[in-house]
Amino acid sequence: MEISNTPIETKADPFEESFDAVFQAEENDIHGKAIADLRSDVDGLKSQMVDISKASARPALDGAKSMPHSTDAQDFIAKYLRRGDHSGIELKSFSGASGPEGGFAVPQEIDALIGRTLKDISPIRSIATVVQTGSAGYRKLVTDGGTPSGWVSETAERPETDTPNFNEIAPPTGELYANPAASQAMLDDAAFDVEAWLADEIAREFAQAEGTAFVGGSGVNQPRGFLNAPVTEELDDVRAFGTLQYIPSGAAGDFAGSDGEDALVDLVHALKPAYRQGASFVMNSATLAQIRKFKTADGAFLWQASLASGQPDMLLGYPVVEAEDMPDMAADSLSIAFGNFRTGYLIAERSATSILRDPFTNKPFVHFYATKRVGGQVMNSEAIKLMQFSAT
């Protein structure tokens, strides 16, 4: 009988085969779960990146509620403004008192919102230079007539120049306050935007008081308005520092005859060319109504309406700012100002606005007594010219 040389396969114990199968299945299952989890994490990251990209590209809806960004601002609104709870609120006294009797400095978000609203509705603030100070006073040195200089060759000696004349600017300051009120029911309403309402109310009351002070303020516990500066007909080269030059209109309380536009042209060119870039006319509505009727020889109006929303009207190519605190046209009145107020008028203010919540004085209303120190003064008398309605 022939014996085959083919090796006989020896099978492993059935129990060992079952263990091997289980181990292999578990290993495959572990790898499969790890891969599935990794794939899920990657898909989640992709989804988040898409959401972030869409959010950054999407414009904000009109009327969207602007929420404070910092925890301090949220606590200030939710605790102090709505409920009068001052626990955990950073204290900053403005009257020398302590605790809630002295008031609290509003968070930067609310203060910035008040500042933006003020700039939009306060006519002089929108065109003047505004500086923030950390103390009650502000001082600045300016030179009279510029800094002396000269020309020399490359190897020549440098002769000594004249010493410049320095003048100190210290704007008079005063305490500006507003006292808006809301009912407790309004404050308890979660849909009521306390931040936006309070900033708007404070800014509007501040703007009304500022408008009067920046134009004609006395300088006693308030800013000194540019109309309260000394005036003369003298030219820039001989006029005393801080004194404004006026241009006569040609008639008492009115323009001279039918040539009113000539006086306006004289007013414009009384200002040095360097200051005309960025210059503006400032007058009230009654004076502007008179000027809007002026026409050139070919029948074109001197005044040109704005062609775009948010842009000022133009007169002789320069913006017109309506400030209702400017005086009406009358004998010897200074009813029109023209100049570069960014260079000519300085507003100095403490950056922090303080608020005292008062639920007792006028129950059931809650008053928010807000204060801020603000000062103002003419900074460069060459940059602002006035028109006086007089014959000479």
mmCIF file of C-alpha atoms in Angstrom:
data_model
loop_
_atom_site.group_PDB
_atom_site.id
_atom_site.type_symbol
_atom_site.label_atom_id
_atom_site.label_comp_id
_atom_site.label_asym_id
_atom_site.label_seq_id
_atom_site.Cartn_x
_atom_site.Cartn_y
_atom_site.Cartn_z
ATOM 1 C CA MET A 1 0.000 0.000 0.000
ATOM 2 C CA GLU A 2 1.350 3.361 -0.991
ATOM 3 C CA ILE A 3 1.703 5.925 1.820
ATOM 4 C CA SER A 4 1.056 9.576 0.936
ATOM 5 C CA ASN A 5 3.677 12.170 1.905
ATOM 6 C CA THR A 6 1.111 14.984 2.192
ATOM 7 C CA PRO A 7 1.336 16.530 5.683
ATOM 8 C CA ILE A 8 -1.701 16.101 7.794
ATOM 9 C CA GLU A 9 -3.104 19.404 9.139
ATOM 10 C CA THR A 10 -3.480 19.370 12.855
ATOM 11 C CA LYS A 11 -6.321 21.533 14.051
ATOM 12 C CA ALA A 12 -5.985 23.531 17.258
ATOM 13 C CA ASP A 13 -8.122 22.972 20.203
ATOM 14 C CA PRO A 14 -11.636 24.397 19.510
ATOM 15 C CA PHE A 15 -11.440 26.486 22.690
ATOM 16 C CA GLU A 16 -8.251 28.205 21.472
ATOM 17 C CA GLU A 17 -9.890 28.975 18.145
ATOM 18 C CA SER A 18 -12.830 30.629 19.888
ATOM 19 C CA PHE A 19 -10.519 32.746 22.074
ATOM 20 C CA ASP A 20 -8.579 33.900 19.020
ATOM 21 C CA ALA A 21 -11.795 34.904 17.293
ATOM 22 C CA VAL A 22 -12.961 36.881 20.319
ATOM 23 C CA PHE A 23 -9.611 38.676 20.671
ATOM 24 C CA GLN A 24 -9.578 39.557 16.970
ATOM 25 C CA ALA A 25 -13.152 40.864 17.118
ATOM 26 C CA GLU A 26 -12.376 42.986 20.178
ATOM 27 C CA GLU A 27 -9.255 44.401 18.536
ATOM 28 C CA ASN A 28 -11.201 45.289 15.402
ATOM 29 C CA ASP A 29 -13.958 46.813 17.520
ATOM 30 C CA ILE A 30 -11.485 49.009 19.501
ATOM 31 C CA HIS A 31 -9.806 50.287 16.350
ATOM 32 C CA GLY A 32 -13.170 50.900 14.767
ATOM 33 C CA LYS A 33 -14.410 52.951 17.724
ATOM 34 C CA ALA A 34 -11.198 55.011 17.834
ATOM 35 C CA ILE A 35 -11.453 55.764 14.142
ATOM 36 C CA ALA A 36 -15.152 56.601 14.460
ATOM 37 C CA ASP A 37 -14.479 58.918 17.422
ATOM 38 C CA LEU A 38 -11.654 60.659 15.564
ATOM 39 C CA ARG A 39 -13.843 61.103 12.498
ATOM 40 C CA SER A 40 -16.620 62.544 14.678
ATOM 41 C CA ASP A 41 -14.203 65.029 16.279
ATOM 42 C CA VAL A 42 -12.953 66.171 12.869
ATOM 43 C CA ASP A 43 -16.511 66.626 11.604
ATOM 44 C CA GLY A 44 -17.340 68.663 14.708
ATOM 45 C CA LEU A 45 -14.340 70.946 14.201
ATOM 46 C CA LYS A 46 -15.296 71.468 10.555
ATOM 47 C CA SER A 47 -18.828 72.405 11.596
ATOM 48 C CA GLN A 48 -17.560 74.923 14.155
ATOM 49 C CA MET A 49 -15.235 76.513 11.586
ATOM 50 C CA VAL A 50 -18.139 76.883 9.154
ATOM 51 C CA ASP A 51 -20.310 78.490 11.856
ATOM 52 C CA ILE A 52 -17.542 80.935 12.823
ATOM 53 C CA SER A 53 -16.966 81.849 9.173
ATOM 54 C CA LYS A 54 -20.662 82.479 8.627
ATOM 55 C CA ALA A 55 -20.955 84.557 11.801
ATOM 56 C CA SER A 56 -17.990 86.755 10.859
ATOM 57 C CA ALA A 57 -19.328 87.343 7.353
ATOM 58 C CA ARG A 58 -22.914 87.972 8.406
ATOM 59 C CA PRO A 59 -23.759 91.688 8.927
ATOM 60 C CA ALA A 60 -25.444 92.679 12.170
ATOM 61 C CA LEU A 61 -29.193 93.089 11.970
ATOM 62 C CA ASP A 62 -30.583 96.591 12.345
ATOM 63 C CA GLY A 63 -31.869 97.173 15.832
ATOM 64 C CA ALA A 64 -29.861 94.272 17.224
ATOM 65 C CA LYS A 65 -29.406 94.584 20.961
ATOM 66 C CA SER A 66 -25.823 95.424 21.890
ATOM 67 C CA MET A 67 -24.910 93.450 24.993
ATOM 68 C CA PRO A 68 -22.013 94.385 27.271
ATOM 69 C CA HIS A 69 -18.892 92.334 26.724
ATOM 70 C CA SER A 70 -17.397 92.263 30.209
ATOM 71 C CA THR A 71 -18.684 90.584 33.350
ATOM 72 C CA ASP A 72 -18.333 93.897 35.231
ATOM 73 C CA ALA A 73 -20.719 95.597 32.812
ATOM 74 C CA GLN A 74 -23.246 92.763 33.071
ATOM 75 C CA ASP A 75 -23.100 92.854 36.869
ATOM 76 C CA PHE A 76 -23.414 96.638 36.900
ATOM 77 C CA ILE A 77 -26.574 96.520 34.768
ATOM 78 C CA ALA A 78 -28.198 93.467 36.335
ATOM 79 C CA LYS A 79 -27.364 94.290 39.934
ATOM 80 C CA TYR A 80 -27.004 98.035 40.405
ATOM 81 C CA LEU A 81 -29.086 99.623 37.634
ATOM 82 C CA ARG A 82 -31.993 97.182 37.761
ATOM 83 C CA ARG A 83 -32.131 96.230 41.463
ATOM 84 C CA GLY A 84 -29.927 98.709 43.318
ATOM 85 C CA ASP A 85 -27.667 95.917 44.604
ATOM 86 C CA HIS A 86 -24.182 97.395 44.950
ATOM 87 C CA SER A 87 -22.458 94.311 46.365
ATOM 88 C CA GLY A 88 -19.368 93.426 44.370
ATOM 89 C CA ILE A 89 -19.555 96.620 42.263
ATOM 90 C CA GLU A 90 -16.304 98.585 41.959
ATOM 91 C CA LEU A 91 -16.733 101.887 43.807
ATOM 92 C CA LYS A 92 -15.527 105.243 42.566
ATOM 93 C CA SER A 93 -16.774 108.195 44.598
ATOM 94 C CA PHE A 94 -17.406 111.511 42.921
ATOM 95 C CA SER A 95 -18.546 113.539 45.922
ATOM 96 C CA GLY A 96 -16.148 112.465 48.655
ATOM 97 C CA ALA A 97 -18.736 110.080 50.091
ATOM 98 C CA SER A 98 -18.321 106.329 50.252
ATOM 99 C CA GLY A 99 -20.503 103.402 49.301
ATOM 100 C CA PRO A 100 -23.626 103.900 47.186
ATOM 101 C CA GLU A 101 -24.008 107.483 48.475
ATOM 102 C CA GLY A 102 -21.049 108.541 46.340
ATOM 103 C CA GLY A 103 -21.984 106.818 43.108
ATOM 104 C CA PHE A 104 -20.235 104.329 40.887
ATOM 105 C CA ALA A 105 -18.082 104.745 37.797
ATOM 106 C CA VAL A 106 -19.893 103.163 34.882
ATOM 107 C CA PRO A 107 -18.108 100.366 32.982
ATOM 108 C CA GLN A 108 -16.146 101.303 29.878
ATOM 109 C CA GLU A 109 -18.740 99.809 27.524
ATOM 110 C CA ILE A 110 -21.502 102.117 28.764
ATOM 111 C CA ASP A 111 -19.154 105.114 28.943
ATOM 112 C CA ALA A 112 -18.073 104.511 25.325
ATOM 113 C CA LEU A 113 -21.727 104.291 24.245
ATOM 114 C CA ILE A 114 -22.447 107.631 25.950
ATOM 115 C CA GLY A 115 -19.413 109.163 24.215
ATOM 116 C CA ARG A 116 -20.463 107.947 20.764
ATOM 117 C CA THR A 117 -23.990 109.286 21.214
ATOM 118 C CA LEU A 118 -22.641 112.619 22.482
ATOM 119 C CA LYS A 119 -20.435 113.025 19.433
ATOM 120 C CA ASP A 120 -23.386 112.360 17.130
ATOM 121 C CA ILE A 121 -25.743 114.932 18.655
ATOM 122 C CA SER A 122 -23.481 117.593 20.214
ATOM 123 C CA PRO A 123 -22.640 120.039 17.378
ATOM 124 C CA ILE A 124 -19.402 121.576 18.710
ATOM 125 C CA ARG A 125 -18.081 118.305 20.170
ATOM 126 C CA SER A 126 -18.402 116.715 16.728
ATOM 127 C CA ILE A 127 -15.938 119.211 15.181
ATOM 128 C CA ALA A 128 -13.660 120.174 18.114
ATOM 129 C CA THR A 129 -10.661 118.401 19.660
ATOM 130 C CA VAL A 130 -11.645 116.215 22.618
ATOM 131 C CA VAL A 131 -9.036 114.924 25.087
ATOM 132 C CA GLN A 132 -9.573 112.497 27.946
ATOM 133 C CA THR A 133 -7.992 113.284 31.299
ATOM 134 C CA GLY A 134 -7.557 111.265 34.451
ATOM 135 C CA SER A 135 -7.839 114.237 36.798
ATOM 136 C CA ALA A 136 -10.049 117.278 37.224
ATOM 137 C CA GLY A 137 -7.663 119.671 35.438
ATOM 138 C CA TYR A 138 -5.883 119.728 32.085
ATOM 139 C CA ARG A 139 -3.028 121.964 30.956
ATOM 140 C CA LYS A 140 -1.290 122.326 27.621
ATOM 141 C CA LEU A 141 1.528 124.543 26.359
ATOM 142 C CA VAL A 142 1.169 126.047 22.876
ATOM 143 C CA THR A 143 3.521 128.344 21.008
ATOM 144 C CA ASP A 144 2.515 131.782 19.821
ATOM 145 C CA GLY A 145 3.225 132.028 16.093
ATOM 146 C CA GLY A 146 4.865 128.622 15.739
ATOM 147 C CA THR A 147 8.374 127.363 16.529
ATOM 148 C CA PRO A 148 11.210 129.506 15.063
ATOM 149 C CA SER A 149 13.409 127.747 12.484
ATOM 150 C CA GLY A 150 15.864 128.565 9.670
ATOM 151 C CA TRP A 151 17.820 127.338 6.654
ATOM 152 C CA VAL A 152 21.559 126.580 6.438
ATOM 153 C CA SER A 153 23.921 124.725 4.125
ATOM 154 C CA GLU A 154 25.192 121.245 4.938
ATOM 155 C CA THR A 155 28.474 122.388 6.504
ATOM 156 C CA ALA A 156 27.465 125.813 7.810
ATOM 157 C CA GLU A 157 27.119 126.644 11.491
ATOM 158 C CA ARG A 158 23.678 126.503 13.036
ATOM 159 C CA PRO A 159 22.835 129.934 14.443
ATOM 160 C CA GLU A 160 20.636 130.089 17.484
ATOM 161 C CA THR A 161 16.960 130.633 16.696
ATOM 162 C CA ASP A 162 14.605 132.933 18.527
ATOM 163 C CA THR A 163 13.008 131.542 21.653
ATOM 164 C CA PRO A 164 9.334 130.669 21.007
ATOM 165 C CA ASN A 165 6.652 132.250 23.137
ATOM 166 C CA PHE A 166 4.768 129.616 25.109
ATOM 167 C CA ASN A 167 1.222 130.102 26.359
ATOM 168 C CA GLU A 168 -0.547 127.821 28.779
ATOM 169 C CA ILE A 169 -3.993 126.475 27.962
ATOM 170 C CA ALA A 170 -5.997 125.440 31.040
ATOM 171 C CA PRO A 171 -9.671 125.005 30.052
ATOM 172 C CA PRO A 172 -12.113 125.981 32.819
ATOM 173 C CA THR A 173 -14.060 122.931 33.944
ATOM 174 C CA GLY A 174 -17.351 122.262 35.640
ATOM 175 C CA GLU A 175 -19.510 119.375 36.791
ATOM 176 C CA LEU A 176 -21.932 118.351 34.063
ATOM 177 C CA TYR A 177 -24.915 116.374 35.331
ATOM 178 C CA ALA A 178 -28.028 114.625 34.065
ATOM 179 C CA ASN A 179 -30.881 113.031 35.995
ATOM 180 C CA PRO A 180 -33.002 110.699 33.825
ATOM 181 C CA ALA A 181 -35.725 108.593 35.472
ATOM 182 C CA ALA A 182 -37.396 105.244 34.811
ATOM 183 C CA SER A 183 -40.131 103.319 36.598
ATOM 184 C CA GLN A 184 -39.205 100.205 38.533
ATOM 185 C CA ALA A 185 -41.551 98.224 36.287
ATOM 186 C CA MET A 186 -39.430 99.215 33.288
ATOM 187 C CA LEU A 187 -36.265 98.108 35.077
ATOM 188 C CA ASP A 188 -37.849 94.765 36.075
ATOM 189 C CA ASP A 189 -38.721 94.039 32.442
ATOM 190 C CA ALA A 190 -35.985 91.766 31.060
ATOM 191 C CA ALA A 191 -36.713 92.959 27.500
ATOM 192 C CA PHE A 192 -36.000 96.579 28.448
ATOM 193 C CA ASP A 193 -32.466 97.533 27.294
ATOM 194 C CA VAL A 194 -31.328 99.528 30.321
ATOM 195 C CA GLU A 195 -27.851 100.117 28.896
ATOM 196 C CA ALA A 196 -29.014 101.709 25.628
ATOM 197 C CA TRP A 197 -31.792 103.721 27.285
ATOM 198 C CA LEU A 198 -29.551 105.141 30.006
ATOM 199 C CA ALA A 199 -26.711 106.006 27.609
ATOM 200 C CA ASP A 200 -29.115 107.781 25.249
ATOM 201 C CA GLU A 201 -30.853 109.751 28.009
ATOM 202 C CA ILE A 202 -27.589 110.845 29.632
ATOM 203 C CA ALA A 203 -26.010 111.787 26.294
ATOM 204 C CA ARG A 204 -28.987 113.902 25.227
ATOM 205 C CA GLU A 205 -29.087 115.852 28.486
ATOM 206 C CA PHE A 206 -25.309 116.283 28.404
ATOM 207 C CA ALA A 207 -25.439 117.455 24.772
ATOM 208 C CA GLN A 208 -27.973 120.182 25.528
ATOM 209 C CA ALA A 209 -25.887 121.577 28.384
ATOM 210 C CA GLU A 210 -22.645 121.232 26.426
ATOM 211 C CA GLY A 211 -24.041 123.045 23.390
ATOM 212 C CA THR A 212 -24.725 126.142 25.462
ATOM 213 C CA ALA A 213 -21.386 126.060 27.304
ATOM 214 C CA PHE A 214 -19.102 125.426 24.310
ATOM 215 C CA VAL A 215 -20.643 128.369 22.429
ATOM 216 C CA GLY A 216 -21.160 131.009 25.106
ATOM 217 C CA GLY A 217 -20.104 129.526 28.448
ATOM 218 C CA SER A 218 -18.791 131.969 31.030
ATOM 219 C CA GLY A 219 -15.855 129.854 32.190
ATOM 220 C CA VAL A 220 -17.093 129.937 35.805
ATOM 221 C CA ASN A 221 -17.760 126.329 36.888
ATOM 222 C CA GLN A 222 -18.287 125.527 33.217
ATOM 223 C CA PRO A 223 -16.337 125.629 29.924
ATOM 224 C CA ARG A 224 -15.524 128.999 28.346
ATOM 225 C CA GLY A 225 -17.333 129.241 25.030
ATOM 226 C CA PHE A 226 -15.583 130.560 21.939
ATOM 227 C CA LEU A 227 -18.035 133.483 21.745
ATOM 228 C CA ASN A 228 -16.950 134.519 25.236
ATOM 229 C CA ALA A 229 -13.345 135.050 24.098
ATOM 230 C CA PRO A 230 -12.211 138.657 23.500
ATOM 231 C CA VAL A 231 -12.736 139.855 19.908
ATOM 232 C CA THR A 232 -11.113 142.511 17.725
ATOM 233 C CA GLU A 233 -10.687 143.479 14.079
ATOM 234 C CA GLU A 234 -6.890 143.144 14.330
ATOM 235 C CA LEU A 235 -5.110 140.711 12.032
ATOM 236 C CA ASP A 236 -3.354 137.529 13.140
ATOM 237 C CA ASP A 237 0.137 139.058 13.153
ATOM 238 C CA VAL A 238 -0.703 141.775 15.699
ATOM 239 C CA ARG A 239 -3.634 140.316 17.628
ATOM 240 C CA ALA A 240 -3.097 139.226 21.236
ATOM 241 C CA PHE A 241 -3.019 135.506 21.977
ATOM 242 C CA GLY A 242 -6.494 134.132 22.724
ATOM 243 C CA THR A 243 -8.318 137.002 20.988
ATOM 244 C CA LEU A 244 -10.547 136.158 18.010
ATOM 245 C CA GLN A 245 -10.814 138.279 14.880
ATOM 246 C CA TYR A 246 -14.229 139.343 13.612
ATOM 247 C CA ILE A 247 -15.276 140.405 10.125
ATOM 248 C CA PRO A 248 -18.070 143.029 9.896
ATOM 249 C CA SER A 249 -21.135 142.112 7.866
ATOM 250 C CA GLY A 250 -21.486 145.674 6.534
ATOM 251 C CA ALA A 251 -24.739 146.626 8.278
ATOM 252 C CA ALA A 252 -26.076 146.632 11.827
ATOM 253 C CA GLY A 253 -28.032 143.440 12.413
ATOM 254 C CA ASP A 254 -27.983 142.396 8.758
ATOM 255 C CA PHE A 255 -25.905 141.953 5.628
ATOM 256 C CA ALA A 256 -25.060 144.983 3.533
ATOM 257 C CA GLY A 257 -27.706 145.315 0.807
ATOM 258 C CA SER A 258 -27.835 142.488 -1.695
ATOM 259 C CA ASP A 259 -24.145 141.662 -1.398
ATOM 260 C CA GLY A 260 -24.370 139.413 1.648
ATOM 261 C CA GLU A 261 -22.382 136.700 -0.089
ATOM 262 C CA ASP A 262 -19.414 139.078 -0.371
ATOM 263 C CA ALA A 263 -19.174 139.281 3.424
ATOM 264 C CA LEU A 264 -19.209 135.487 3.640
ATOM 265 C CA VAL A 265 -16.376 135.267 1.119
ATOM 266 C CA ASP A 266 -14.392 137.791 3.167
ATOM 267 C CA LEU A 267 -15.001 135.670 6.269
ATOM 268 C CA VAL A 268 -13.691 132.540 4.550
ATOM 269 C CA HIS A 269 -10.526 134.185 3.263
ATOM 270 C CA ALA A 270 -9.766 135.873 6.568
ATOM 271 C CA LEU A 271 -8.779 132.368 7.689
ATOM 272 C CA LYS A 272 -5.294 131.230 6.713
ATOM 273 C CA PRO A 273 -5.218 128.544 3.974
ATOM 274 C CA ALA A 274 -3.700 125.967 6.322
ATOM 275 C CA TYR A 275 -6.796 126.155 8.530
ATOM 276 C CA ARG A 276 -9.370 126.091 5.729
ATOM 277 C CA GLN A 277 -8.872 122.360 5.222
ATOM 278 C CA GLY A 278 -11.338 120.900 7.697
ATOM 279 C CA ALA A 279 -13.056 124.249 8.380
ATOM 280 C CA SER A 280 -16.815 124.575 8.997
ATOM 281 C CA PHE A 281 -19.483 127.256 9.264
ATOM 282 C CA VAL A 282 -21.348 127.346 12.595
ATOM 283 C CA MET A 283 -24.689 129.176 12.938
ATOM 284 C CA ASN A 284 -28.235 128.607 14.141
ATOM 285 C CA SER A 285 -31.248 127.709 12.007
ATOM 286 C CA ALA A 286 -32.629 131.265 11.792
ATOM 287 C CA THR A 287 -29.360 132.632 10.400
ATOM 288 C CA LEU A 288 -29.038 129.690 8.014
ATOM 289 C CA ALA A 289 -32.563 130.317 6.721
ATOM 290 C CA GLN A 290 -31.485 133.840 5.754
ATOM 291 C CA ILE A 291 -28.306 132.651 4.015
ATOM 292 C CA ARG A 292 -30.051 129.864 2.108
ATOM 293 C CA LYS A 293 -31.794 132.535 0.036
ATOM 294 C CA PHE A 294 -28.530 134.012 -1.272
ATOM 295 C CA LYS A 295 -27.871 133.492 -4.973
ATOM 296 C CA THR A 296 -24.974 134.203 -7.254
ATOM 297 C CA ALA A 297 -25.242 136.466 -10.302
ATOM 298 C CA ASP A 298 -26.265 133.529 -12.505
ATOM 299 C CA GLY A 299 -29.049 132.472 -10.095
ATOM 300 C CA ALA A 300 -27.297 129.557 -8.352
ATOM 301 C CA PHE A 301 -27.790 129.182 -4.601
ATOM 302 C CA LEU A 302 -24.707 129.563 -2.393
ATOM 303 C CA TRP A 303 -26.056 126.906 -0.071
ATOM 304 C CA GLN A 304 -25.984 123.335 -1.381
ATOM 305 C CA ALA A 305 -27.998 120.536 0.185
ATOM 306 C CA SER A 306 -26.204 117.325 1.118
ATOM 307 C CA LEU A 307 -26.317 114.652 -1.571
ATOM 308 C CA ALA A 308 -25.784 111.734 0.845
ATOM 309 C CA SER A 309 -27.362 110.732 4.133
ATOM 310 C CA GLY A 310 -25.256 111.672 7.130
ATOM 311 C CA GLN A 311 -23.223 114.259 5.221
ATOM 312 C CA PRO A 312 -23.483 117.984 6.127
ATOM 313 C CA ASP A 313 -24.908 120.701 3.901
ATOM 314 C CA MET A 314 -22.350 122.911 2.173
ATOM 315 C CA LEU A 315 -21.890 126.687 1.940
ATOM 316 C CA LEU A 316 -19.190 128.058 -0.370
ATOM 317 C CA GLY A 317 -17.743 124.538 -0.401
ATOM 318 C CA TYR A 318 -17.552 124.147 3.408
ATOM 319 C CA PRO A 319 -19.791 122.141 5.781
ATOM 320 C CA VAL A 320 -22.484 123.922 7.777
ATOM 321 C CA VAL A 321 -22.973 122.915 11.429
ATOM 322 C CA GLU A 322 -26.252 124.048 12.979
ATOM 323 C CA ALA A 323 -25.811 125.048 16.612
ATOM 324 C CA GLU A 324 -28.986 126.482 18.082
ATOM 325 C CA ASP A 325 -27.034 128.198 20.864
ATOM 326 C CA MET A 326 -25.496 130.611 18.349
ATOM 327 C CA PRO A 327 -27.221 134.027 18.631
ATOM 328 C CA ASP A 328 -29.757 135.293 16.121
ATOM 329 C CA MET A 329 -28.795 138.095 13.766
ATOM 330 C CA ALA A 330 -28.979 141.410 15.644
ATOM 331 C CA ALA A 331 -26.974 144.606 15.960
ATOM 332 C CA ASP A 332 -23.341 143.741 16.847
ATOM 333 C CA SER A 333 -24.183 140.044 17.293
ATOM 334 C CA LEU A 334 -21.588 137.358 16.565
ATOM 335 C CA SER A 335 -23.992 135.069 14.742
ATOM 336 C CA ILE A 336 -21.660 133.194 12.375
ATOM 337 C CA ALA A 337 -18.395 131.415 13.110
ATOM 338 C CA PHE A 338 -16.074 129.939 10.525
ATOM 339 C CA GLY A 339 -12.944 127.989 11.258
ATOM 340 C CA ASN A 340 -11.113 124.769 11.882
ATOM 341 C CA PHE A 341 -12.525 123.882 15.287
ATOM 342 C CA ARG A 342 -10.389 120.740 15.472
ATOM 343 C CA THR A 343 -7.424 123.090 15.766
ATOM 344 C CA GLY A 344 -9.160 126.039 17.363
ATOM 345 C CA TYR A 345 -11.266 124.689 20.253
ATOM 346 C CA LEU A 346 -10.279 122.216 22.975
ATOM 347 C CA ILE A 347 -12.639 120.080 25.059
ATOM 348 C CA ALA A 348 -11.094 118.327 28.067
ATOM 349 C CA GLU A 349 -13.099 115.815 30.061
ATOM 350 C CA ARG A 350 -12.613 113.161 32.690
ATOM 351 C CA SER A 351 -13.047 109.807 31.019
ATOM 352 C CA ALA A 352 -15.238 108.294 33.755
ATOM 353 C CA THR A 353 -18.948 109.018 34.114
ATOM 354 C CA SER A 354 -20.351 108.406 37.609
ATOM 355 C CA ILE A 355 -23.921 107.315 38.332
ATOM 356 C CA LEU A 356 -25.894 107.426 41.582
ATOM 357 C CA ARG A 357 -29.119 105.395 41.672
ATOM 358 C CA ASP A 358 -31.883 107.217 43.569
ATOM 359 C CA PRO A 359 -35.151 105.279 44.112
ATOM 360 C CA PHE A 360 -36.371 107.475 46.994
ATOM 361 C CA THR A 361 -36.709 111.097 45.837
ATOM 362 C CA ASN A 362 -39.516 110.618 43.314
ATOM 363 C CA LYS A 363 -41.242 107.305 44.064
ATOM 364 C CA PRO A 364 -42.220 105.131 42.180
ATOM 365 C CA PHE A 365 -39.598 106.371 39.700
ATOM 366 C CA VAL A 366 -35.907 105.577 39.932
ATOM 367 C CA HIS A 367 -33.569 108.459 39.079
ATOM 368 C CA PHE A 368 -30.032 107.957 37.763
ATOM 369 C CA TYR A 369 -27.960 110.979 38.709
ATOM 370 C CA ALA A 370 -25.002 111.011 36.281
ATOM 371 C CA THR A 371 -22.047 113.416 36.505
ATOM 372 C CA LYS A 372 -18.944 114.128 34.459
ATOM 373 C CA ARG A 373 -16.271 116.847 34.597
ATOM 374 C CA VAL A 374 -15.970 118.738 31.310
ATOM 375 C CA GLY A 375 -13.925 121.805 30.339
ATOM 376 C CA GLY A 376 -13.434 123.833 27.186
ATOM 377 C CA GLN A 377 -11.552 126.838 25.820
ATOM 378 C CA VAL A 378 -10.267 128.374 22.588
ATOM 379 C CA MET A 379 -6.941 126.698 21.881
ATOM 380 C CA ASN A 380 -5.788 128.498 18.706
ATOM 381 C CA SER A 381 -7.332 131.910 18.095
ATOM 382 C CA GLU A 382 -6.033 132.002 14.512
ATOM 383 C CA ALA A 383 -8.151 128.980 13.554
ATOM 384 C CA ILE A 384 -11.577 130.535 14.263
ATOM 385 C CA LYS A 385 -13.089 133.694 12.719
ATOM 386 C CA LEU A 386 -16.362 135.377 13.621
ATOM 387 C CA MET A 387 -18.800 137.539 11.708
ATOM 388 C CA GLN A 388 -20.143 140.523 13.612
ATOM 389 C CA PHE A 389 -23.327 142.042 12.260
ATOM 390 C CA SER A 390 -22.200 145.629 12.312
ATOM 391 C CA ALA A 391 -21.292 148.314 9.781
ATOM 392 C CA THR A 392 -17.656 148.427 10.895
#
